[in-house]
JSON list of C-alpha atoms in Angstrom, two decimals:
[
{"chain": "B", "resi": 1, "resn": "MET", "atom": "CA", "xyz": [0.00, 0.00, 0.00]},
{"chain": "B", "resi": 2, "resn": "GLU", "atom": "CA", "xyz": [1.42, 3.39, -1.03]},
{"chain": "B", "resi": 3, "resn": "MET", "atom": "CA", "xyz": [0.30, 6.75, 0.29]},
{"chain": "B", "resi": 4, "resn": "ARG", "atom": "CA", "xyz": [1.11, 10.43, 0.01]},
{"chain": "B", "resi": 5, "resn": "ALA", "atom": "CA", "xyz": [1.42, 12.53, 3.13]},
{"chain": "B", "resi": 6, "resn": "LEU", "atom": "CA", "xyz": [1.70, 16.15, 4.15]},
{"chain": "B", "resi": 7, "resn": "ILE", "atom": "CA", "xyz": [3.31, 17.17, 7.44]},
{"chain": "B", "resi": 8, "resn": "VAL", "atom": "CA", "xyz": [2.22, 20.60, 8.67]},
{"chain": "B", "resi": 9, "resn": "GLU", "atom": "CA", "xyz": [4.36, 21.43, 11.70]},
{"chain": "B", "resi": 10, "resn": "ASP", "atom": "CA", "xyz": [6.00, 24.74, 12.63]},
{"chain": "B", "resi": 11, "resn": "GLU", "atom": "CA", "xyz": [8.59, 23.23, 14.98]},
{"chain": "B", "resi": 12, "resn": "ASP", "atom": "CA", "xyz": [11.58, 22.06, 12.95]},
{"chain": "B", "resi": 13, "resn": "LEU", "atom": "CA", "xyz": [12.70, 19.38, 15.42]},
{"chain": "B", "resi": 14, "resn": "ALA", "atom": "CA", "xyz": [9.21, 17.87, 15.64]},
{"chain": "B", "resi": 15, "resn": "SER", "atom": "CA", "xyz": [8.81, 17.96, 11.86]},
{"chain": "B", "resi": 16, "resn": "ASP", "atom": "CA", "xyz": [12.20, 16.31, 11.31]},
{"chain": "B", "resi": 17, "resn": "LEU", "atom": "CA", "xyz": [11.48, 13.60, 13.87]},
{"chain": "B", "resi": 18, "resn": "LEU", "atom": "CA", "xyz": [8.09, 12.76, 12.40]},
{"chain": "B", "resi": 19, "resn": "LEU", "atom": "CA", "xyz": [9.54, 12.66, 8.88]},
{"chain": "B", "resi": 20, "resn": "ASN", "atom": "CA", "xyz": [12.26, 10.27, 10.08]},
{"chain": "B", "resi": 21, "resn": "ILE", "atom": "CA", "xyz": [9.71, 7.99, 11.74]},
{"chain": "B", "resi": 22, "resn": "LEU", "atom": "CA", "xyz": [7.48, 7.87, 8.64]},
{"chain": "B", "resi": 23, "resn": "GLN", "atom": "CA", "xyz": [10.43, 7.17, 6.33]},
{"chain": "B", "resi": 24, "resn": "ASN", "atom": "CA", "xyz": [11.84, 4.38, 8.50]},
{"chain": "B", "resi": 25, "resn": "GLN", "atom": "CA", "xyz": [8.83, 2.23, 9.33]},
{"chain": "B", "resi": 26, "resn": "GLN", "atom": "CA", "xyz": [7.46, -0.80, 7.50]},
{"chain": "B", "resi": 27, "resn": "ILE", "atom": "CA", "xyz": [3.71, -0.39, 8.12]},
{"chain": "B", "resi": 28, "resn": "ILE", "atom": "CA", "xyz": [2.80, 2.03, 5.31]},
{"chain": "B", "resi": 29, "resn": "GLU", "atom": "CA", "xyz": [4.92, 3.00, 2.33]},
{"chain": "B", "resi": 30, "resn": "PHE", "atom": "CA", "xyz": [4.82, 6.77, 1.88]},
{"chain": "B", "resi": 31, "resn": "TYR", "atom": "CA", "xyz": [6.05, 7.36, -1.65]},
{"chain": "B", "resi": 32, "resn": "GLU", "atom": "CA", "xyz": [5.79, 11.14, -1.32]},
{"chain": "B", "resi": 33, "resn": "ILE", "atom": "CA", "xyz": [5.94, 13.24, 1.82]},
{"chain": "B", "resi": 34, "resn": "ARG", "atom": "CA", "xyz": [5.78, 17.02, 1.63]},
{"chain": "B", "resi": 35, "resn": "ARG", "atom": "CA", "xyz": [6.21, 19.44, 4.50]},
{"chain": "B", "resi": 36, "resn": "ALA", "atom": "CA", "xyz": [4.89, 22.87, 5.44]},
{"chain": "B", "resi": 37, "resn": "ASP", "atom": "CA", "xyz": [5.65, 25.02, 8.46]},
{"chain": "B", "resi": 38, "resn": "SER", "atom": "CA", "xyz": [2.70, 27.42, 8.40]},
{"chain": "B", "resi": 39, "resn": "PHE", "atom": "CA", "xyz": [-0.95, 27.81, 7.42]},
{"chain": "B", "resi": 40, "resn": "GLU", "atom": "CA", "xyz": [0.06, 29.82, 4.35]},
{"chain": "B", "resi": 41, "resn": "SER", "atom": "CA", "xyz": [2.67, 27.35, 3.08]},
{"chain": "B", "resi": 42, "resn": "ALA", "atom": "CA", "xyz": [0.33, 24.40, 3.68]},
{"chain": "B", "resi": 43, "resn": "ALA", "atom": "CA", "xyz": [-2.47, 26.09, 1.74]},
{"chain": "B", "resi": 44, "resn": "GLY", "atom": "CA", "xyz": [-0.06, 26.69, -1.13]},
{"chain": "B", "resi": 45, "resn": "ILE", "atom": "CA", "xyz": [0.98, 23.03, -1.24]},
{"chain": "B", "resi": 46, "resn": "LEU", "atom": "CA", "xyz": [-2.61, 21.80, -1.06]},
{"chain": "B", "resi": 47, "resn": "ALA", "atom": "CA", "xyz": [-3.53, 23.88, -4.11]},
{"chain": "B", "resi": 48, "resn": "ASN", "atom": "CA", "xyz": [-1.60, 21.38, -6.26]},
{"chain": "B", "resi": 49, "resn": "PHE", "atom": "CA", "xyz": [-1.15, 18.30, -4.06]},
{"chain": "B", "resi": 50, "resn": "ILE", "atom": "CA", "xyz": [-3.76, 15.85, -2.76]},
{"chain": "B", "resi": 51, "resn": "PRO", "atom": "CA", "xyz": [-2.43, 13.90, 0.22]},
{"chain": "B", "resi": 52, "resn": "ASP", "atom": "CA", "xyz": [-3.92, 10.64, 1.46]},
{"chain": "B", "resi": 53, "resn": "VAL", "atom": "CA", "xyz": [-3.28, 11.85, 5.01]},
{"chain": "B", "resi": 54, "resn": "ILE", "atom": "CA", "xyz": [-2.23, 15.11, 6.67]},
{"chain": "B", "resi": 55, "resn": "PHE", "atom": "CA", "xyz": [-0.21, 15.14, 9.89]},
{"chain": "B", "resi": 56, "resn": "LEU", "atom": "CA", "xyz": [-1.39, 18.51, 11.14]},
{"chain": "B", "resi": 57, "resn": "ASP", "atom": "CA", "xyz": [-0.15, 20.67, 13.99]},
{"chain": "B", "resi": 58, "resn": "ILE", "atom": "CA", "xyz": [-3.10, 22.35, 15.67]},
{"chain": "B", "resi": 59, "resn": "GLN", "atom": "CA", "xyz": [-1.29, 25.53, 16.72]},
{"chain": "B", "resi": 60, "resn": "LEU", "atom": "CA", "xyz": [0.50, 27.27, 13.85]},
{"chain": "B", "resi": 61, "resn": "GLY", "atom": "CA", "xyz": [2.08, 30.69, 13.87]},
{"chain": "B", "resi": 62, "resn": "ASP", "atom": "CA", "xyz": [-0.36, 32.17, 11.35]},
{"chain": "B", "resi": 63, "resn": "GLY", "atom": "CA", "xyz": [-3.51, 30.18, 12.13]},
{"chain": "B", "resi": 64, "resn": "THR", "atom": "CA", "xyz": [-4.65, 26.80, 13.37]},
{"chain": "B", "resi": 65, "resn": "GLY", "atom": "CA", "xyz": [-4.90, 23.36, 11.86]},
{"chain": "B", "resi": 66, "resn": "PHE", "atom": "CA", "xyz": [-8.67, 23.63, 12.24]},
{"chain": "B", "resi": 67, "resn": "ASP", "atom": "CA", "xyz": [-8.62, 26.80, 10.12]},
{"chain": "B", "resi": 68, "resn": "LEU", "atom": "CA", "xyz": [-6.73, 24.94, 7.39]},
{"chain": "B", "resi": 69, "resn": "LEU", "atom": "CA", "xyz": [-9.22, 22.07, 7.33]},
{"chain": "B", "resi": 70, "resn": "ASP", "atom": "CA", "xyz": [-12.10, 24.54, 7.14]},
{"chain": "B", "resi": 71, "resn": "THR", "atom": "CA", "xyz": [-10.72, 25.75, 3.79]},
{"chain": "B", "resi": 72, "resn": "MET", "atom": "CA", "xyz": [-10.81, 22.23, 2.33]},
{"chain": "B", "resi": 73, "resn": "GLN", "atom": "CA", "xyz": [-13.97, 20.72, 0.82]},
{"chain": "B", "resi": 74, "resn": "PRO", "atom": "CA", "xyz": [-14.09, 17.93, 1.69]},
{"chain": "B", "resi": 75, "resn": "PRO", "atom": "CA", "xyz": [-11.46, 17.92, 4.45]},
{"chain": "B", "resi": 76, "resn": "ALA", "atom": "CA", "xyz": [-8.60, 15.47, 3.94]},
{"chain": "B", "resi": 77, "resn": "PRO", "atom": "CA", "xyz": [-8.04, 12.54, 6.31]},
{"chain": "B", "resi": 78, "resn": "VAL", "atom": "CA", "xyz": [-6.04, 14.05, 9.16]},
{"chain": "B", "resi": 79, "resn": "VAL", "atom": "CA", "xyz": [-3.92, 13.12, 12.16]},
{"chain": "B", "resi": 80, "resn": "PHE", "atom": "CA", "xyz": [-3.64, 16.02, 14.59]},
{"chain": "B", "resi": 81, "resn": "LEU", "atom": "CA", "xyz": [-0.32, 16.85, 16.27]},
{"chain": "B", "resi": 82, "resn": "THR", "atom": "CA", "xyz": [-0.60, 18.61, 19.61]},
{"chain": "B", "resi": 83, "resn": "ALA", "atom": "CA", "xyz": [1.01, 19.10, 22.99]},
{"chain": "B", "resi": 84, "resn": "HIS", "atom": "CA", "xyz": [-2.41, 19.78, 24.49]},
{"chain": "B", "resi": 85, "resn": "GLU", "atom": "CA", "xyz": [-4.85, 16.88, 24.95]},
{"chain": "B", "resi": 86, "resn": "GLU", "atom": "CA", "xyz": [-7.75, 19.27, 25.48]},
{"chain": "B", "resi": 87, "resn": "TYR", "atom": "CA", "xyz": [-7.96, 19.63, 21.69]},
{"chain": "B", "resi": 88, "resn": "ALA", "atom": "CA", "xyz": [-8.81, 15.93, 21.33]},
{"chain": "B", "resi": 89, "resn": "LEU", "atom": "CA", "xyz": [-12.58, 16.47, 21.57]},
{"chain": "B", "resi": 90, "resn": "LYS", "atom": "CA", "xyz": [-12.59, 19.11, 18.83]},
{"chain": "B", "resi": 91, "resn": "ALA", "atom": "CA", "xyz": [-10.32, 16.91, 16.72]},
{"chain": "B", "resi": 92, "resn": "HIS", "atom": "CA", "xyz": [-12.99, 14.18, 16.77]},
{"chain": "B", "resi": 93, "resn": "SER", "atom": "CA", "xyz": [-15.51, 16.63, 15.29]},
{"chain": "B", "resi": 94, "resn": "TYR", "atom": "CA", "xyz": [-13.33, 16.72, 12.16]},
{"chain": "B", "resi": 95, "resn": "ASN", "atom": "CA", "xyz": [-13.50, 12.91, 11.82]},
{"chain": "B", "resi": 96, "resn": "ALA", "atom": "CA", "xyz": [-9.78, 12.75, 12.54]},
{"chain": "B", "resi": 97, "resn": "LEU", "atom": "CA", "xyz": [-7.98, 9.45, 12.11]},
{"chain": "B", "resi": 98, "resn": "GLY", "atom": "CA", "xyz": [-6.41, 10.17, 15.48]},
{"chain": "B", "resi": 99, "resn": "TYR", "atom": "CA", "xyz": [-4.10, 12.55, 17.26]},
{"chain": "B", "resi": 100, "resn": "ILE", "atom": "CA", "xyz": [-0.49, 12.35, 18.41]},
{"chain": "B", "resi": 101, "resn": "THR", "atom": "CA", "xyz": [0.63, 14.19, 21.51]},
{"chain": "B", "resi": 102, "resn": "LYS", "atom": "CA", "xyz": [4.04, 15.80, 21.79]},
{"chain": "B", "resi": 103, "resn": "PRO", "atom": "CA", "xyz": [6.73, 14.78, 22.47]},
{"chain": "B", "resi": 104, "resn": "PHE", "atom": "CA", "xyz": [6.25, 12.10, 19.83]},
{"chain": "B", "resi": 105, "resn": "ASP", "atom": "CA", "xyz": [6.37, 8.46, 20.87]},
{"chain": "B", "resi": 106, "resn": "ARG", "atom": "CA", "xyz": [7.30, 5.95, 18.17]},
{"chain": "B", "resi": 107, "resn": "GLY", "atom": "CA", "xyz": [5.08, 3.24, 19.63]},
{"chain": "B", "resi": 108, "resn": "SER", "atom": "CA", "xyz": [2.00, 5.48, 19.55]},
{"chain": "B", "resi": 109, "resn": "ILE", "atom": "CA", "xyz": [2.74, 6.52, 15.97]},
{"chain": "B", "resi": 110, "resn": "TYR", "atom": "CA", "xyz": [3.22, 2.90, 14.85]},
{"chain": "B", "resi": 111, "resn": "LYS", "atom": "CA", "xyz": [-0.10, 1.97, 16.46]},
{"chain": "B", "resi": 112, "resn": "LEU", "atom": "CA", "xyz": [-1.86, 4.80, 14.63]},
{"chain": "B", "resi": 113, "resn": "LEU", "atom": "CA", "xyz": [-0.21, 3.90, 11.31]},
{"chain": "B", "resi": 114, "resn": "THR", "atom": "CA", "xyz": [-1.46, 0.32, 11.72]},
{"chain": "B", "resi": 115, "resn": "LYS", "atom": "CA", "xyz": [-4.97, 1.68, 12.17]},
{"chain": "B", "resi": 116, "resn": "ILE", "atom": "CA", "xyz": [-4.64, 3.89, 9.08]},
{"chain": "B", "resi": 117, "resn": "GLY", "atom": "CA", "xyz": [-3.26, 0.99, 7.04]},
{"chain": "B", "resi": 118, "resn": "ALA", "atom": "CA", "xyz": [-6.18, -1.27, 7.99]},
{"chain": "B", "resi": 119, "resn": "ARG", "atom": "CA", "xyz": [-8.61, 1.50, 7.06]},
{"chain": "B", "resi": 120, "resn": "GLN", "atom": "CA", "xyz": [-6.99, 1.95, 3.65]},
{"chain": "B", "resi": 121, "resn": "LYS", "atom": "CA", "xyz": [-7.02, -1.79, 2.93]},
{"chain": "B", "resi": 122, "resn": "SER", "atom": "CA", "xyz": [-10.71, -1.97, 3.81]},
{"chain": "B", "resi": 123, "resn": "ALA", "atom": "CA", "xyz": [-11.48, 0.96, 1.51]},
{"chain": "B", "resi": 124, "resn": "ALA", "atom": "CA", "xyz": [-9.47, -0.64, -1.29]},
{"chain": "B", "resi": 125, "resn": "ARG", "atom": "CA", "xyz": [-11.56, -3.81, -1.07]},
{"chain": "B", "resi": 126, "resn": "THR", "atom": "CA", "xyz": [-14.74, -1.85, -1.60]},
{"chain": "B", "resi": 127, "resn": "GLN", "atom": "CA", "xyz": [-15.92, -1.66, -5.22]},
{"chain": "B", "resi": 128, "resn": "ARG", "atom": "CA", "xyz": [-17.41, 1.70, -6.14]},
{"chain": "B", "resi": 129, "resn": "ARG", "atom": "CA", "xyz": [-18.45, 1.27, -9.79]},
{"chain": "B", "resi": 130, "resn": "PHE", "atom": "CA", "xyz": [-19.90, -1.51, -11.92]},
{"chain": "B", "resi": 131, "resn": "LEU", "atom": "CA", "xyz": [-19.51, -1.71, -15.70]},
{"chain": "B", "resi": 132, "resn": "VAL", "atom": "CA", "xyz": [-22.63, -2.89, -17.56]},
{"chain": "B", "resi": 133, "resn": "SER", "atom": "CA", "xyz": [-23.85, -2.98, -21.15]},
{"chain": "B", "resi": 134, "resn": "GLU", "atom": "CA", "xyz": [-26.86, -1.18, -22.57]},
{"chain": "B", "resi": 135, "resn": "GLY", "atom": "CA", "xyz": [-27.19, -2.11, -26.22]},
{"chain": "B", "resi": 136, "resn": "SER", "atom": "CA", "xyz": [-24.01, -0.93, -27.91]},
{"chain": "B", "resi": 137, "resn": "LYS", "atom": "CA", "xyz": [-23.11, 1.34, -24.98]},
{"chain": "B", "resi": 138, "resn": "MET", "atom": "CA", "xyz": [-21.12, 0.64, -21.82]},
{"chain": "B", "resi": 139, "resn": "LEU", "atom": "CA", "xyz": [-22.28, 2.26, -18.59]},
{"chain": "B", "resi": 140, "resn": "SER", "atom": "CA", "xyz": [-20.37, 2.66, -15.33]},
{"chain": "B", "resi": 141, "resn": "LEU", "atom": "CA", "xyz": [-22.87, 2.57, -12.48]},
{"chain": "B", "resi": 142, "resn": "LYS", "atom": "CA", "xyz": [-22.03, 4.03, -9.09]},
{"chain": "B", "resi": 143, "resn": "GLU", "atom": "CA", "xyz": [-22.95, 1.86, -6.12]},
{"chain": "B", "resi": 144, "resn": "SER", "atom": "CA", "xyz": [-25.34, 4.61, -5.01]},
{"chain": "B", "resi": 145, "resn": "GLU", "atom": "CA", "xyz": [-27.22, 4.14, -8.31]},
{"chain": "B", "resi": 146, "resn": "ILE", "atom": "CA", "xyz": [-27.87, 0.46, -7.61]},
{"chain": "B", "resi": 147, "resn": "ALA", "atom": "CA", "xyz": [-30.99, -0.63, -5.71]},
{"chain": "B", "resi": 148, "resn": "TYR", "atom": "CA", "xyz": [-30.10, -4.30, -5.53]},
{"chain": "B", "resi": 149, "resn": "PHE", "atom": "CA", "xyz": [-28.34, -7.23, -7.16]},
{"chain": "B", "resi": 150, "resn": "TYR", "atom": "CA", "xyz": [-30.29, -10.42, -7.74]},
{"chain": "B", "resi": 151, "resn": "ALA", "atom": "CA", "xyz": [-29.43, -13.86, -9.01]},
{"chain": "B", "resi": 152, "resn": "GLU", "atom": "CA", "xyz": [-31.71, -15.75, -11.35]},
{"chain": "B", "resi": 153, "resn": "GLY", "atom": "CA", "xyz": [-30.48, -19.17, -12.41]},
{"chain": "B", "resi": 154, "resn": "LYS", "atom": "CA", "xyz": [-26.83, -18.77, -13.43]},
{"chain": "B", "resi": 155, "resn": "ASN", "atom": "CA", "xyz": [-27.23, -15.07, -14.19]},
{"chain": "B", "resi": 156, "resn": "LEU", "atom": "CA", "xyz": [-26.70, -12.02, -11.99]},
{"chain": "B", "resi": 157, "resn": "PHE", "atom": "CA", "xyz": [-28.64, -8.82, -12.56]},
{"chain": "B", "resi": 158, "resn": "ILE", "atom": "CA", "xyz": [-28.30, -5.25, -11.36]},
{"chain": "B", "resi": 159, "resn": "HIS", "atom": "CA", "xyz": [-31.53, -3.34, -10.74]},
{"chain": "B", "resi": 160, "resn": "SER", "atom": "CA", "xyz": [-30.86, 0.39, -10.62]},
{"chain": "B", "resi": 161, "resn": "ILE", "atom": "CA", "xyz": [-32.52, 3.04, -8.48]},
{"chain": "B", "resi": 162, "resn": "SER", "atom": "CA", "xyz": [-34.01, 4.44, -11.70]},
{"chain": "B", "resi": 163, "resn": "GLY", "atom": "CA", "xyz": [-35.70, 1.08, -12.42]},
{"chain": "B", "resi": 164, "resn": "ASP", "atom": "CA", "xyz": [-33.45, -0.29, -15.16]},
{"chain": "B", "resi": 165, "resn": "THR", "atom": "CA", "xyz": [-32.13, -3.87, -15.15]},
{"chain": "B", "resi": 166, "resn": "TYR", "atom": "CA", "xyz": [-28.70, -4.94, -16.42]},
{"chain": "B", "resi": 167, "resn": "LEU", "atom": "CA", "xyz": [-26.99, -8.30, -16.77]},
{"chain": "B", "resi": 168, "resn": "TYR", "atom": "CA", "xyz": [-23.74, -8.34, -14.78]},
{"chain": "B", "resi": 169, "resn": "GLY", "atom": "CA", "xyz": [-20.95, -10.83, -15.33]},
{"chain": "B", "resi": 170, "resn": "SER", "atom": "CA", "xyz": [-20.20, -12.10, -11.83]},
{"chain": "B", "resi": 171, "resn": "THR", "atom": "CA", "xyz": [-21.75, -14.06, -8.99]},
{"chain": "B", "resi": 172, "resn": "LEU", "atom": "CA", "xyz": [-23.75, -12.71, -6.08]},
{"chain": "B", "resi": 173, "resn": "GLY", "atom": "CA", "xyz": [-21.25, -14.10, -3.60]},
{"chain": "B", "resi": 174, "resn": "LYS", "atom": "CA", "xyz": [-18.29, -12.30, -5.19]},
{"chain": "B", "resi": 175, "resn": "VAL", "atom": "CA", "xyz": [-20.20, -9.03, -5.56]},
{"chain": "B", "resi": 176, "resn": "ALA", "atom": "CA", "xyz": [-21.44, -9.10, -1.96]},
{"chain": "B", "resi": 177, "resn": "GLU", "atom": "CA", "xyz": [-17.85, -9.41, -0.71]},
{"chain": "B", "resi": 178, "resn": "SER", "atom": "CA", "xyz": [-16.79, -6.34, -2.69]},
{"chain": "B", "resi": 179, "resn": "LEU", "atom": "CA", "xyz": [-19.61, -4.01, -1.59]},
{"chain": "B", "resi": 180, "resn": "ASP", "atom": "CA", "xyz": [-19.60, -1.51, 1.25]},
{"chain": "B", "resi": 181, "resn": "PRO", "atom": "CA", "xyz": [-21.25, -3.46, 4.11]},
{"chain": "B", "resi": 182, "resn": "ARG", "atom": "CA", "xyz": [-22.74, -0.26, 5.49]},
{"chain": "B", "resi": 183, "resn": "LEU", "atom": "CA", "xyz": [-24.75, 0.20, 2.28]},
{"chain": "B", "resi": 184, "resn": "PHE", "atom": "CA", "xyz": [-25.44, -3.33, 1.05]},
{"chain": "B", "resi": 185, "resn": "PHE", "atom": "CA", "xyz": [-26.71, -6.45, 2.78]},
{"chain": "B", "resi": 186, "resn": "LYS", "atom": "CA", "xyz": [-27.25, -9.92, 1.36]},
{"chain": "B", "resi": 187, "resn": "ILE", "atom": "CA", "xyz": [-30.77, -10.59, 2.64]},
{"chain": "B", "resi": 188, "resn": "ASN", "atom": "CA", "xyz": [-30.95, -14.09, 1.17]},
{"chain": "B", "resi": 189, "resn": "ARG", "atom": "CA", "xyz": [-29.03, -16.31, -1.23]},
{"chain": "B", "resi": 190, "resn": "ASN", "atom": "CA", "xyz": [-30.44, -14.47, -4.27]},
{"chain": "B", "resi": 191, "resn": "VAL", "atom": "CA", "xyz": [-30.55, -10.78, -3.30]},
{"chain": "B", "resi": 192, "resn": "CYS", "atom": "CA", "xyz": [-28.07, -8.17, -2.09]},
{"chain": "B", "resi": 193, "resn": "LEU", "atom": "CA", "xyz": [-29.88, -4.95, -1.20]},
{"chain": "B", "resi": 194, "resn": "ASN", "atom": "CA", "xyz": [-28.93, -1.28, -0.94]},
{"chain": "B", "resi": 195, "resn": "ILE", "atom": "CA", "xyz": [-30.19, 0.23, 2.33]},
{"chain": "B", "resi": 196, "resn": "GLU", "atom": "CA", "xyz": [-31.44, 3.26, 0.39]},
{"chain": "B", "resi": 197, "resn": "ALA", "atom": "CA", "xyz": [-33.82, 0.99, -1.55]},
{"chain": "B", "resi": 198, "resn": "VAL", "atom": "CA", "xyz": [-35.57, -0.27, 1.60]},
{"chain": "B", "resi": 199, "resn": "SER", "atom": "CA", "xyz": [-39.09, 1.16, 1.71]},
{"chain": "B", "resi": 200, "resn": "GLU", "atom": "CA", "xyz": [-40.82, -1.01, 4.31]},
{"chain": "B", "resi": 201, "resn": "VAL", "atom": "CA", "xyz": [-40.20, -4.18, 6.29]},
{"chain": "B", "resi": 202, "resn": "HIS", "atom": "CA", "xyz": [-43.16, -6.44, 7.09]},
{"chain": "B", "resi": 203, "resn": "ARG", "atom": "CA", "xyz": [-43.52, -9.45, 9.36]},
{"chain": "B", "resi": 204, "resn": "TYR", "atom": "CA", "xyz": [-43.79, -12.65, 7.37]},
{"chain": "B", "resi": 205, "resn": "SER", "atom": "CA", "xyz": [-44.87, -16.16, 8.32]},
{"chain": "B", "resi": 206, "resn": "GLY", "atom": "CA", "xyz": [-42.70, -18.08, 10.75]},
{"chain": "B", "resi": 207, "resn": "GLN", "atom": "CA", "xyz": [-41.32, -14.97, 12.49]},
{"chain": "B", "resi": 208, "resn": "ARG", "atom": "CA", "xyz": [-39.54, -13.96, 9.32]},
{"chain": "B", "resi": 209, "resn": "LEU", "atom": "CA", "xyz": [-39.31, -10.53, 7.68]},
{"chain": "B", "resi": 210, "resn": "CYS", "atom": "CA", "xyz": [-40.07, -9.38, 4.16]},
{"chain": "B", "resi": 211, "resn": "VAL", "atom": "CA", "xyz": [-38.59, -6.25, 2.62]},
{"chain": "B", "resi": 212, "resn": "VAL", "atom": "CA", "xyz": [-40.51, -3.97, 0.28]},
{"chain": "B", "resi": 213, "resn": "ALA", "atom": "CA", "xyz": [-38.00, -2.34, -2.01]},
{"chain": "B", "resi": 214, "resn": "VAL", "atom": "CA", "xyz": [-38.15, 0.73, -4.24]},
{"chain": "B", "resi": 215, "resn": "PRO", "atom": "CA", "xyz": [-38.01, -0.05, -7.11]},
{"chain": "B", "resi": 216, "resn": "PRO", "atom": "CA", "xyz": [-39.97, -3.24, -6.31]},
{"chain": "B", "resi": 217, "resn": "PHE", "atom": "CA", "xyz": [-38.49, -6.71, -6.64]},
{"chain": "B", "resi": 218, "resn": "PRO", "atom": "CA", "xyz": [-39.60, -8.69, -9.73]},
{"chain": "B", "resi": 219, "resn": "GLN", "atom": "CA", "xyz": [-41.21, -11.17, -7.33]},
{"chain": "B", "resi": 220, "resn": "GLU", "atom": "CA", "xyz": [-42.38, -10.37, -3.80]},
{"chain": "B", "resi": 221, "resn": "GLU", "atom": "CA", "xyz": [-40.68, -13.49, -2.38]},
{"chain": "B", "resi": 222, "resn": "MET", "atom": "CA", "xyz": [-37.28, -12.03, -3.27]},
{"chain": "B", "resi": 223, "resn": "GLY", "atom": "CA", "xyz": [-37.63, -9.69, -0.31]},
{"chain": "B", "resi": 224, "resn": "ILE", "atom": "CA", "xyz": [-37.86, -12.44, 2.32]},
{"chain": "B", "resi": 225, "resn": "VAL", "atom": "CA", "xyz": [-34.92, -12.21, 4.72]},
{"chain": "B", "resi": 226, "resn": "ALA", "atom": "CA", "xyz": [-33.22, -15.54, 5.40]},
{"chain": "B", "resi": 227, "resn": "LYS", "atom": "CA", "xyz": [-33.74, -16.82, 8.97]},
{"chain": "B", "resi": 228, "resn": "ALA", "atom": "CA", "xyz": [-30.01, -17.05, 9.60]},
{"chain": "B", "resi": 229, "resn": "SER", "atom": "CA", "xyz": [-29.59, -13.39, 8.63]},
{"chain": "B", "resi": 230, "resn": "LEU", "atom": "CA", "xyz": [-32.38, -11.83, 10.70]},
{"chain": "B", "resi": 231, "resn": "ALA", "atom": "CA", "xyz": [-30.25, -10.56, 13.60]},
{"chain": "B", "resi": 232, "resn": "ASP", "atom": "CA", "xyz": [-27.57, -9.12, 11.31]},
{"chain": "B", "resi": 233, "resn": "PHE", "atom": "CA", "xyz": [-30.24, -7.59, 9.08]},
{"chain": "B", "resi": 234, "resn": "LYS", "atom": "CA", "xyz": [-31.85, -5.76, 12.01]},
{"chain": "B", "resi": 235, "resn": "HIS", "atom": "CA", "xyz": [-28.44, -4.51, 13.13]},
{"chain": "B", "resi": 236, "resn": "TRP", "atom": "CA", "xyz": [-27.69, -3.30, 9.58]},
{"chain": "B", "resi": 237, "resn": "LEU", "atom": "CA", "xyz": [-30.93, -1.33, 9.42]},
{"chain": "B", "resi": 238, "resn": "ASN", "atom": "CA", "xyz": [-30.18, 0.25, 12.79]},
{"chain": "B", "resi": 239, "resn": "HIS", "atom": "CA", "xyz": [-26.52, 1.16, 12.29]}
]
């Protein structure tokens, strides 16, 4: 896994130490690391450089790290650097990957890098687009445009939010493993459903549940949640 990083730190010794740690660890390979020592210099770098993570000092001479993030839409993934733990609560409001207190401790940084690496691997496993055919055209559907996948015989189909159906060359099992589990759930052996397509959930015979989807399933029975999946299904709807 390769990543790009930006260190924004106005203390030279702290910046040099962090750079040394990042360059001499084996958890994440940073193929490009840039550095800035002020709000202004960081803003200049970010105009032409998109980092995968920013190691950001909260207190800068010409502003704060929070000010810098407020100029970015959307904000980049960030690790805050601070000598003051009272900033931790505000850091969480920026969906920070974490924060490192000064003086830097290699063990704490390695632990945080392991967390970041796991997060990146999980994101890499998630498929965001699906290539389908429509006549002589090829379409690339976003996952947010897909209501559900369903298997019929040996074929797998995509049913879009707009109501169109496309043949897709894979299996339901493989597709389900590649989808974002927060958005999609395999409700039974034939259907993997987008949470945004759930309209209603009804009680069905034998203490089972049946989902009403929008657009509707080709057959009502396709919405029946497998018994073994009921608990996980309820948790998914409530996450």
